[in-house]
Short mmCIF file of C-alpha atoms and ligand atoms in Angstrom, two decimals:
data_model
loop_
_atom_site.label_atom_id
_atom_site.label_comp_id
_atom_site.label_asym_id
_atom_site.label_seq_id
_atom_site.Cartn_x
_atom_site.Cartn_y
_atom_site.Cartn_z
CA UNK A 1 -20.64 -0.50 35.59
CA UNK A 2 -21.62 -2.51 32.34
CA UNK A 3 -18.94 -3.25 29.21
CA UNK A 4 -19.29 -4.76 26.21
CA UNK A 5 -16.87 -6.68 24.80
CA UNK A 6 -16.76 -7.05 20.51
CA UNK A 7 -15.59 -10.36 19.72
CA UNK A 8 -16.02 -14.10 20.05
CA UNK A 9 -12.73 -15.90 19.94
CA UNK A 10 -10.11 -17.60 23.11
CA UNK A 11 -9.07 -14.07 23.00
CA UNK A 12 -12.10 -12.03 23.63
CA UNK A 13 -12.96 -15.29 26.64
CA UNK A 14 -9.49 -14.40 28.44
CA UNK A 15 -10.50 -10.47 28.61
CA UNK A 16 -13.94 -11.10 29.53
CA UNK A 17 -12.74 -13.66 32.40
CA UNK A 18 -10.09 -10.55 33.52
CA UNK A 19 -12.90 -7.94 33.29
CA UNK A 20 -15.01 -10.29 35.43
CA UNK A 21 -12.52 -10.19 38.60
CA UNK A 22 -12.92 -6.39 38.60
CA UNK A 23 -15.04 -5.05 41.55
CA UNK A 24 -15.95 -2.41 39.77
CA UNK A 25 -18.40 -4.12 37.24
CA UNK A 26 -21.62 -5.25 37.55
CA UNK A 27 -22.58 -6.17 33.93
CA UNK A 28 -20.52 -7.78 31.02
CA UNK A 29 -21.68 -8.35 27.25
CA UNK A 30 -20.37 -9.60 24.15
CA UNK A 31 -21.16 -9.73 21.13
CA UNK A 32 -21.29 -12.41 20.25
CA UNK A 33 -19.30 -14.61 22.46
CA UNK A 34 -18.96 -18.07 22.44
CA UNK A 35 -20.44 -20.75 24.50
CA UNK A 36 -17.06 -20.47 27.31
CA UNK A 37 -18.06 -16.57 27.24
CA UNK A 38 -21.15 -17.49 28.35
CA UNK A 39 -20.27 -18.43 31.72
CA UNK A 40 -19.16 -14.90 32.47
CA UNK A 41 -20.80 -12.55 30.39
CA UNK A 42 -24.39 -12.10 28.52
CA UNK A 43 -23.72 -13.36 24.83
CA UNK A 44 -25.30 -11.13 22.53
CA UNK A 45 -25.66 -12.22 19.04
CA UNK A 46 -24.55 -9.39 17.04
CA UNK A 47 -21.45 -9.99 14.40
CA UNK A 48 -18.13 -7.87 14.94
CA UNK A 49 -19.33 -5.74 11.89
CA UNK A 50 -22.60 -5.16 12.71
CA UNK A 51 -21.88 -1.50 13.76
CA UNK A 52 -25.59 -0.03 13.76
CA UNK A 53 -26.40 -2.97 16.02
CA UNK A 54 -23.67 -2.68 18.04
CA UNK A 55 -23.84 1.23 18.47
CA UNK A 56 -27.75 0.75 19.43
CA UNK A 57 -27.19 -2.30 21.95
CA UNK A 58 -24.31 -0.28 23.85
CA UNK A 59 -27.10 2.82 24.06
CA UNK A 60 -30.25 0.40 24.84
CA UNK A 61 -28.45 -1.26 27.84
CA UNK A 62 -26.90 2.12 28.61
CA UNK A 63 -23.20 0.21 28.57
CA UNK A 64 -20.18 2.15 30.27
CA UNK A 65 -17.58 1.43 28.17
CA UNK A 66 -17.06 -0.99 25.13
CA UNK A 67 -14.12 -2.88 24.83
CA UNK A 68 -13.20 -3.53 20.83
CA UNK A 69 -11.31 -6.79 20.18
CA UNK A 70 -10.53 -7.91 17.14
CA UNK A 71 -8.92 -6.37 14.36
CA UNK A 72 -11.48 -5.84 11.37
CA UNK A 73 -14.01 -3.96 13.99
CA UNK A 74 -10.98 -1.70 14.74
CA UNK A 75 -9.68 -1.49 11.12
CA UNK A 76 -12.78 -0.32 9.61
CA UNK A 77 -13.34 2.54 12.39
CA UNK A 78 -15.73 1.12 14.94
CA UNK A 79 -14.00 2.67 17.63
CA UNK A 80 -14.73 5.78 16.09
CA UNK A 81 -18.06 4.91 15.40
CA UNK A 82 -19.29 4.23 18.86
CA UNK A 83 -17.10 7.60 20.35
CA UNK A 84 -18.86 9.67 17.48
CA UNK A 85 -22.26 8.34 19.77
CA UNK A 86 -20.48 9.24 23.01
CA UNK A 87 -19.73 6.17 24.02
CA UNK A 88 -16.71 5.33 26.48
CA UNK A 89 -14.39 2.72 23.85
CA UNK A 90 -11.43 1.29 24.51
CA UNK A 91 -9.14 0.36 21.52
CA UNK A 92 -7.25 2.53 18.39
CA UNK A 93 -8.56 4.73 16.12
CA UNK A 94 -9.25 3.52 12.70
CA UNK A 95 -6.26 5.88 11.57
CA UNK A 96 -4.21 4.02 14.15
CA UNK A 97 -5.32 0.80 13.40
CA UNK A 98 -4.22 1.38 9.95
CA UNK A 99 -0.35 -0.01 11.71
CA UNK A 100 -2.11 -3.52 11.27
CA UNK A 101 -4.59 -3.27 8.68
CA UNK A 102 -1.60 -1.99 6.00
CA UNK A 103 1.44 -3.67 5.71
CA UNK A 104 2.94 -1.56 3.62
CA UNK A 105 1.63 1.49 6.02
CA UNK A 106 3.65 0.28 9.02
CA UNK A 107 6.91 -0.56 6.80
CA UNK A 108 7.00 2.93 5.88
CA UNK A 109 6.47 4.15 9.28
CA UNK A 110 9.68 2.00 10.29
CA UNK A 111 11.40 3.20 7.20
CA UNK A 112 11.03 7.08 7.94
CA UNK A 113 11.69 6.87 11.38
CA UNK A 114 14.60 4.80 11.56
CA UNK A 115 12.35 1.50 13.83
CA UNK A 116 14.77 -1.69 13.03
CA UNK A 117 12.92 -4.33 10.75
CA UNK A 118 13.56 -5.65 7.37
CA UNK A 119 14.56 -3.88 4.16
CA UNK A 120 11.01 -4.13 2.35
CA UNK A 121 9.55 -3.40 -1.49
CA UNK A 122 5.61 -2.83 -1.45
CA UNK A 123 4.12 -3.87 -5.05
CA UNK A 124 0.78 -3.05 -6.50
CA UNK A 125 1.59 -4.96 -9.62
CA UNK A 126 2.67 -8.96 -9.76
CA UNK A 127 4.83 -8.61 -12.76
CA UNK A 128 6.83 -6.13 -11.18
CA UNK A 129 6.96 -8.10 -7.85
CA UNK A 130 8.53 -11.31 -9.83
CA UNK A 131 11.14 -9.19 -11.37
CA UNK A 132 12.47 -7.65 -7.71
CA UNK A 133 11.90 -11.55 -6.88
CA UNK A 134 14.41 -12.41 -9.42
CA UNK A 135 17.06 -10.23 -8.30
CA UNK A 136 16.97 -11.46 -3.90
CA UNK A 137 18.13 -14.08 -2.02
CA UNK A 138 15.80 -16.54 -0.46
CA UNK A 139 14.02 -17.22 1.35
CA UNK A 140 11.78 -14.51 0.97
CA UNK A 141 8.83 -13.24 2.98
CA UNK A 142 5.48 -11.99 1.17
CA UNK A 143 2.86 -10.47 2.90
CA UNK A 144 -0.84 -9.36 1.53
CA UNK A 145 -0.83 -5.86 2.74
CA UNK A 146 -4.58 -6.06 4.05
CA UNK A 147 -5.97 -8.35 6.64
CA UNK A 148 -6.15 -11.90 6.34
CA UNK A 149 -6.83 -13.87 9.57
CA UNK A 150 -3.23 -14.00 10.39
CA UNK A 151 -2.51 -16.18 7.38
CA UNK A 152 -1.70 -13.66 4.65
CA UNK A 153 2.22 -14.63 5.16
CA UNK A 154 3.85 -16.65 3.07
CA UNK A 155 7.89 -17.39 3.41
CA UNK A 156 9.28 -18.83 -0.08
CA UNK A 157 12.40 -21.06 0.02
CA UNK A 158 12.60 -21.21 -3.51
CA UNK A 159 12.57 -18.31 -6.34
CA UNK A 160 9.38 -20.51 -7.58
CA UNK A 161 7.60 -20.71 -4.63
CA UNK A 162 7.84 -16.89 -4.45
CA UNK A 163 6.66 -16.61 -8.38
CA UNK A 164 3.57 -19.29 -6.56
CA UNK A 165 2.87 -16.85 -3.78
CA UNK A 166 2.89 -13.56 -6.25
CA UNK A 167 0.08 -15.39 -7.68
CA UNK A 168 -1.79 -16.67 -4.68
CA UNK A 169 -1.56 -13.42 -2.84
CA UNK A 170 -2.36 -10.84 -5.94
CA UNK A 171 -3.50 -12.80 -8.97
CA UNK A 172 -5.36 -15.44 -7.24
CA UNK A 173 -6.71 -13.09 -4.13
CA UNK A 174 -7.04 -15.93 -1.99
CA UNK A 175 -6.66 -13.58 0.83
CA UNK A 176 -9.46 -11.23 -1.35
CA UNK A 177 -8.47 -7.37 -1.30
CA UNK A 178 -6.05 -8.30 1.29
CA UNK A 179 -3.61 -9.01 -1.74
CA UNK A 180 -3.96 -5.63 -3.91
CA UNK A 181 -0.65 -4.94 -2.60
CA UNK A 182 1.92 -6.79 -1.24
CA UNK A 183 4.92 -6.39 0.97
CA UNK A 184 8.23 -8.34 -0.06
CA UNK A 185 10.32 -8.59 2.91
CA UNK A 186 13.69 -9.56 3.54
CA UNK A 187 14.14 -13.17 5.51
CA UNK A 188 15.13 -12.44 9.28
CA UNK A 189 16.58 -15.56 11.11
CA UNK A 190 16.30 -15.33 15.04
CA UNK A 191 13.88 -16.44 18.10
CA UNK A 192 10.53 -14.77 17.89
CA UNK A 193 9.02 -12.78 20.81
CA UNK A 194 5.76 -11.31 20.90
CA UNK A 195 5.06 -8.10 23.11
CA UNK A 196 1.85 -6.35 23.86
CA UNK A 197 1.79 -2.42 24.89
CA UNK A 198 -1.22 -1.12 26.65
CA UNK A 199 -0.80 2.56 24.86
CA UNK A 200 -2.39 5.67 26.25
CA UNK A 201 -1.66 8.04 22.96
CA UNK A 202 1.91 8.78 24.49
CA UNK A 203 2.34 6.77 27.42
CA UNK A 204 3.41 2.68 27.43
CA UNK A 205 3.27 -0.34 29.79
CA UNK A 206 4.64 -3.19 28.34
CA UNK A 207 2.87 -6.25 29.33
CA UNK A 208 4.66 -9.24 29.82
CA UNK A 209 6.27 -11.08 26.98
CA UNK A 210 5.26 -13.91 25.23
CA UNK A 211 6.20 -16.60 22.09
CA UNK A 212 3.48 -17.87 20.01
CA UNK A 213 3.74 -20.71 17.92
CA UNK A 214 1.89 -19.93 14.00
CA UNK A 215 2.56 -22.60 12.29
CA UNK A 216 -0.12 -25.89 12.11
CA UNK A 217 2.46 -28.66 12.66
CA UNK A 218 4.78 -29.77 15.18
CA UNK A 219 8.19 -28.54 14.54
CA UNK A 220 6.81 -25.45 12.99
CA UNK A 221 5.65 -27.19 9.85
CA UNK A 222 2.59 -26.78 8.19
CA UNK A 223 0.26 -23.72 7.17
CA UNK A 224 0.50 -20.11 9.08
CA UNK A 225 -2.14 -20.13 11.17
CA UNK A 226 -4.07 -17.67 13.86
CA UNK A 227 -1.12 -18.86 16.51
CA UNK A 228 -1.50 -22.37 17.97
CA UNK A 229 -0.24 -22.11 21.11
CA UNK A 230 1.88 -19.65 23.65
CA UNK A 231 4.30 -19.20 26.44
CA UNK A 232 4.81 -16.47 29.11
CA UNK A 233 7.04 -15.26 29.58
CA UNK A 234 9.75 -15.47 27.06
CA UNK A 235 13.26 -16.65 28.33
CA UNK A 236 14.68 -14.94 25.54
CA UNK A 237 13.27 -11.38 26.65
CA UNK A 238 16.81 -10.66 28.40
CA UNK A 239 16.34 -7.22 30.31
CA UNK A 240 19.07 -6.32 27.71
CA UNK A 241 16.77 -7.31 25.23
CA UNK A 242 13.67 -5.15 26.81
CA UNK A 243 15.56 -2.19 27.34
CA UNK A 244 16.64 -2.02 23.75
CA UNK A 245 12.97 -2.42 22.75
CA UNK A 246 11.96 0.31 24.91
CA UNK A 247 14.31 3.14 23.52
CA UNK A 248 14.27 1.64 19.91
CA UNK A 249 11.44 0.19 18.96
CA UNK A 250 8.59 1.47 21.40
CA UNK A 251 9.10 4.85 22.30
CA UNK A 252 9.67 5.59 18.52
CA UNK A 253 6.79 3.69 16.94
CA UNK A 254 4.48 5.72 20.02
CA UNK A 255 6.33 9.18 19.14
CA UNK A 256 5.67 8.48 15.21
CA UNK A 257 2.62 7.04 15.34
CA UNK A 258 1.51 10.98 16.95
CA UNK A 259 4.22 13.04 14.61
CA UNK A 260 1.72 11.57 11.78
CA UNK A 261 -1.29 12.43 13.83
CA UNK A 262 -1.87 9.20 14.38
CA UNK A 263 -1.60 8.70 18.16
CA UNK A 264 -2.39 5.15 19.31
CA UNK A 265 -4.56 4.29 22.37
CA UNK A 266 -5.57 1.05 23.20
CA UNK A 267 -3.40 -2.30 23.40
CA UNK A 268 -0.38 -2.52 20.59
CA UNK A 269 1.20 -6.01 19.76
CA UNK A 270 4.69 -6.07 18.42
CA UNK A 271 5.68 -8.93 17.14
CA UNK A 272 9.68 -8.91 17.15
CA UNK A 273 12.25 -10.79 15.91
CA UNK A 274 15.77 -11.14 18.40
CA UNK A 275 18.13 -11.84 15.30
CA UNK A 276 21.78 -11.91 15.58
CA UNK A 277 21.76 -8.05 14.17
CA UNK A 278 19.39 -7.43 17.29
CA UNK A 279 15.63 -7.14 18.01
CA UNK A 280 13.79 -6.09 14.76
CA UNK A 281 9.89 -5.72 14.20
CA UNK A 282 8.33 -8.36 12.19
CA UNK A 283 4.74 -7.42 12.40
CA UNK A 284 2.54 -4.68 14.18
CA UNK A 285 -1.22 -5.57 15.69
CA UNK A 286 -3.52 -3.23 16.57
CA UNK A 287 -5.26 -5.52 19.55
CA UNK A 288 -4.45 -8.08 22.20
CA UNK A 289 -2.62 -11.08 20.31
CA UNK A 290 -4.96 -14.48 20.15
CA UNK A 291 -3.16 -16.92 22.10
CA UNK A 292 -1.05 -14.40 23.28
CA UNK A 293 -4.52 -12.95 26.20
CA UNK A 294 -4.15 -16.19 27.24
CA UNK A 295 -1.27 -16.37 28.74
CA UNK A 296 -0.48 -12.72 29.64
CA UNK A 297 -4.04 -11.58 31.13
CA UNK A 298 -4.12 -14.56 33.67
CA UNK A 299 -0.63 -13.04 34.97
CA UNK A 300 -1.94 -9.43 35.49
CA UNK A 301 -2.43 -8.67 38.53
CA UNK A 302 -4.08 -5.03 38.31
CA UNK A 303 -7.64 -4.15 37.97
CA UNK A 304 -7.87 -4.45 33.48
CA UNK A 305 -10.72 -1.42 33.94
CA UNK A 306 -8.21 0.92 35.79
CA UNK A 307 -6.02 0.00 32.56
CA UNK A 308 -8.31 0.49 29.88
CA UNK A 309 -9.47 3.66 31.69
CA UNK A 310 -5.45 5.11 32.36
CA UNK A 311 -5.28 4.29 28.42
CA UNK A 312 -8.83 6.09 27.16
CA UNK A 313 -8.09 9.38 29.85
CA UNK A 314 -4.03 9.30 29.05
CA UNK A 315 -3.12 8.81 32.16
CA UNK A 316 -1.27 5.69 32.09
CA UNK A 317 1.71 6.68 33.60
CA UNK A 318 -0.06 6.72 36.90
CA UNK A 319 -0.66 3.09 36.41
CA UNK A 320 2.05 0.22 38.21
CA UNK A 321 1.33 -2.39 35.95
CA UNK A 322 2.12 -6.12 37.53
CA UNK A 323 2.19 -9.75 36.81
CA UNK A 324 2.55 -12.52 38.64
CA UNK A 325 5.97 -14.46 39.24
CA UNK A 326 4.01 -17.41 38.02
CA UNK A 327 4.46 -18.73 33.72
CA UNK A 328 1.42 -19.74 31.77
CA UNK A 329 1.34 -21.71 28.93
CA UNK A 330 -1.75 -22.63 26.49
CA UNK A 331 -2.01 -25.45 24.16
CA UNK A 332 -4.98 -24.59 21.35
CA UNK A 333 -7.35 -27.77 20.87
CA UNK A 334 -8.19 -27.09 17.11
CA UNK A 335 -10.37 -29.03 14.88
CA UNK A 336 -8.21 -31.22 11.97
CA UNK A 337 -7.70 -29.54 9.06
CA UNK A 338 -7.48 -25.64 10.40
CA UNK A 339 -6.34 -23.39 9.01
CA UNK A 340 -8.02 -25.03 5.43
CA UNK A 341 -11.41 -27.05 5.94
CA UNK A 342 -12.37 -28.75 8.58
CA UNK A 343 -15.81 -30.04 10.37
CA UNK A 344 -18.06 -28.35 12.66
CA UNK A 345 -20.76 -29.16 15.24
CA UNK A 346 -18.94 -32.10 17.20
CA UNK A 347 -19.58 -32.40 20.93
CA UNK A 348 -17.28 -31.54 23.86
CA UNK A 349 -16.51 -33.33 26.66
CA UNK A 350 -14.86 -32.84 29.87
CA UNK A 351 -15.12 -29.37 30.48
CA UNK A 352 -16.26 -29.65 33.96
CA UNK A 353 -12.83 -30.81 34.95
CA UNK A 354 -11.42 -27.07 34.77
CA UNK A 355 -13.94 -25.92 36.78
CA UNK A 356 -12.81 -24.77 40.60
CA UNK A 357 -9.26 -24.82 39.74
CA UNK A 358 -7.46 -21.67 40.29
CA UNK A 359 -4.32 -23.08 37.93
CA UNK A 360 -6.19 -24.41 34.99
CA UNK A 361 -8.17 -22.13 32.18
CA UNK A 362 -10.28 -23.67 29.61
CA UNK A 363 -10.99 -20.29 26.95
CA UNK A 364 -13.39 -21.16 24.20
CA UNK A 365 -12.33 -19.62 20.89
CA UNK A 366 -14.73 -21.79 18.75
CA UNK A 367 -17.73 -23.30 20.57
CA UNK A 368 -21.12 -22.57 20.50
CA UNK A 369 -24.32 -24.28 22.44
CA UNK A 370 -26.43 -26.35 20.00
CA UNK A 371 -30.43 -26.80 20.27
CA UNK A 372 -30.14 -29.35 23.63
CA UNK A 373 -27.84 -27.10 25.37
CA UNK A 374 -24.54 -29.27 24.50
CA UNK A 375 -21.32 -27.22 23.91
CA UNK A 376 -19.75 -28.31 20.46
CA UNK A 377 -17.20 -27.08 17.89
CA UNK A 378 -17.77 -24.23 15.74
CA UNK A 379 -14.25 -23.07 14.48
CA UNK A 380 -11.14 -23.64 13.47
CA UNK A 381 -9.63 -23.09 17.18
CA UNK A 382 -11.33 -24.88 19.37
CA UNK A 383 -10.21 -23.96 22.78
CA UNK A 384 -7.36 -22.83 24.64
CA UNK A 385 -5.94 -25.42 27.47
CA UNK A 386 -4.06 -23.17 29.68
CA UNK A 387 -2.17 -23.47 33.08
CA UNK A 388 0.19 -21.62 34.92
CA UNK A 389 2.83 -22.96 37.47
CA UNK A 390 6.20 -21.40 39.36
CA UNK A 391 8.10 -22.28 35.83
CA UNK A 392 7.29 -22.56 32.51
CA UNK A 393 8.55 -26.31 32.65
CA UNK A 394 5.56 -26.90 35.23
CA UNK A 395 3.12 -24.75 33.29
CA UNK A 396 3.48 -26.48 30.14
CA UNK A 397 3.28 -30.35 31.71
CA UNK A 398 0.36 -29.04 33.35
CA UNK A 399 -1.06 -27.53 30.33
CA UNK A 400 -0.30 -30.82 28.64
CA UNK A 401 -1.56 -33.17 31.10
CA UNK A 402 -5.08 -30.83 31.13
CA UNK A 403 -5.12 -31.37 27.52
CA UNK A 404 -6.71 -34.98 27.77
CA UNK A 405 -9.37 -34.09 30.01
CA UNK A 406 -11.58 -32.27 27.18
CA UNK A 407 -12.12 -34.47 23.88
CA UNK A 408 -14.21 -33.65 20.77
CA UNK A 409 -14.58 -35.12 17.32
CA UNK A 410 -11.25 -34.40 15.09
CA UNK A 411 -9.17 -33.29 17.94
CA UNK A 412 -5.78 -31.73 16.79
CA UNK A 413 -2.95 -29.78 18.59
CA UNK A 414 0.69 -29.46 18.35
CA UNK A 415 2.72 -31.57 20.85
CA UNK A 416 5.66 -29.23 20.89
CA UNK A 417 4.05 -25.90 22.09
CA UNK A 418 7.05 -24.73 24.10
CA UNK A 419 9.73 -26.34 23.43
CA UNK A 420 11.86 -23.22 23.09
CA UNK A 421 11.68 -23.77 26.61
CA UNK A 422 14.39 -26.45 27.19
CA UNK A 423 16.40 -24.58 24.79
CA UNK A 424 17.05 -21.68 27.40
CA UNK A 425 18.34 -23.40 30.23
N1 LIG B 1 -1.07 -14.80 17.71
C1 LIG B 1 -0.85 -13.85 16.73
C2 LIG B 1 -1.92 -12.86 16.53
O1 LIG B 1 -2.77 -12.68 17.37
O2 LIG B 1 -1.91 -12.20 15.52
#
């Protein structure tokens, strides 16, 4: 079979890599990929938006099924789009996509049907917002209700940072229409956790859990950014911890995501908070989290094309979904200055030392091949060093000791990815 796989990011490389050990396909393209990408599936160079492209690629190379990635494609309905040309597509619904691309849609969802997360305000208007700022504790959490890269959160540890970020966010739109609206969230302390659900419209299979690290800095300093590096699993995600998840946080987002005729197929990310009150929801995604494919996908053990077709045909309960005993942790090489400026177009070195190694994964989020056929940076996050071991202690020195073997001009990554680790034990 052939698939095509939207997207170009670490992300979209760790899902093309798993759809590449399936026996069942001959054939994998992306649009547009990156230069990593390349070494296991045709790079197409068609943007993520580029629907009328995109539809009329899939139907020239008569492609399978089409795998949808990130979360603007899925937001604005290209899902839809290519099943309105009856085309196999695995991913949500734009109208159950909306649980990531609104904010303020998937605090109400929690609100009416009783799904644990913070007490919330949504705001259309920044005058109004500063007054209900005026009357809460801090900090305080405020979120553009739109997308914005993963960086339209800001936490406020002062009543005048919050005024700051009421301007940012709505008056100064420097997340664009992102910040029409805003979500004002109440402060949760705790460890975070990040989960992804493969979803058939009723069914779930949890994947295994993971902890991503958002901030630039060491020490969790520093700008929100895309995530900058990841651990699986989670010590933290106690069976106690899952089982609660399951009855009051899964099950009921799956049953009200179809009560609103909304039902959600495709791969769910719940981004939870364990805070002393319990697990609460911090944040929904509508996709496979990016770092988080990094370090759950080379874990799975099952076919990824038997999943995405148990999650397309509802049959997902039929599916035993496994990972391997083994942990996996990724360091992200980025280029200084992400998530602000930063240069392009510097060359990489050293990739060649990943290559034959069962244990090691390099995943290009942003490369790309210049004219002589060198691979150089063109992003924000650069790669994805990533290794697995018997124990996350081993993964992570191993992901660390692989992170010298690549260099490139303005190098940066955080030294502490993981260090929740040596907490647990
Ligand atoms: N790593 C967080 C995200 O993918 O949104």
């Amino acid at each position: 079979m052939k698939v095509l796989v939207v997207g170009g990011g670490g992300r979209e490389h760790a899902i093309c890599y798993k759809i590449a050990q399936s026996t069942q396909v001959d054939k994998i393209y992306c649009a547009p990929g990156n230069a990593g990408i390349a070494s296991v599936a045709e790079c197409v160079s068609i943007g993520v938006m580029e629907f009328d492209k995109l539809v009329a690629f899939a139907k020239e190379k008569a492609v399978d099924l089409v795998v949808v990635a990130p979360d603007d494609p899925l937001v604005a309905g290209l899902v839809d789009r290519f099943e309105s040309e009856g085309i196999r597509t695995f991913g949500p619904r734009a109208n159950a996509a909306i649980i990531e691309g609104s904010k303020a849609f998937s605090k109400d969802l929690m609100k009416k049907y009783n799904i644990p997360s913070a007490s919330y305000e949504t705001f259309d208007n920044p005058d109004a917002a500063i007054e209900y700022l005026k009357t809460k504790k801090m900090p305080i959490v405020l979120k553009a209700d739109g997308l914005a890269l993963g960086k339209g959160v800001l936490i406020c540890n002062t009543l005048e940072e919050a005024i700051e970020g009421v301007g940012t966010i709505m008056t100064d739109k420097k997340f664009g229409s992102a910040g029409n609206r805003m979500v004002v969230e109440d402060f949760m302390t705790g460890r975070e956790v990040s989960v992804l659900l493969f979803c058939d419209g009723e069914n779930i299979k949890a994947m295994s859990s993971a902890q991503d690290h958002k901030r630039a800095k060491d020490g969790d300093q520093g700008l929100n950014t895309g995530g900058m590096g990841n651990f699986s699993p989670s010590p933290f995600y106690t069976d106690e911890v899952r089982e609660f998840c399951e009855e009051k946080i899964y099950k009921p987002t799956m049953a009200a995501m179809r009560a609103e005729g909304r039902p959600f197929k495709g791969v769910l990310f719940v981004g939870l908070m364990l805070t002393p009150d319990g697990p609460k929801v911090l944040e929904y995604n509508a996709r496979f989290g990016d770092p988080e494919a990094q370090v759950v996908l080379p874990r799975l053990k099952n076919d990824i094309i038997d999943v995405f077709n148990a999650c397309i045909d509802g049959t997902l309960d039929k599916i035993n979904l496994e990972f391997s005993d083994d942990a996996c942790v990724t360091v992200i090489l980025a280029s200084d200055g992400y998530p602000l400026s930063y240069e392009k177009g510097f060359k990489i070195t050293g990739l060649e030392n990943f290559e034959g190694k069962d244990d090691y994964f390099v995943f290009h989020a942003g490369t790309k091949f210049d004219n002589e056929g060198n691979v150089v940076t063109n992003g924000g996050r650069v790669l994805a060093v990533t290794a697995t071991g018997p124990d996350l202690v081993t993964a992570r020195s191993k992901a660390y000791a692989a992170v010298d073997w690549v260099d490139f001009g303005n190098k940066y990554y955080r030294h502490d990815i993981g260090k929740a680790i040596d907490e647990a034990k």
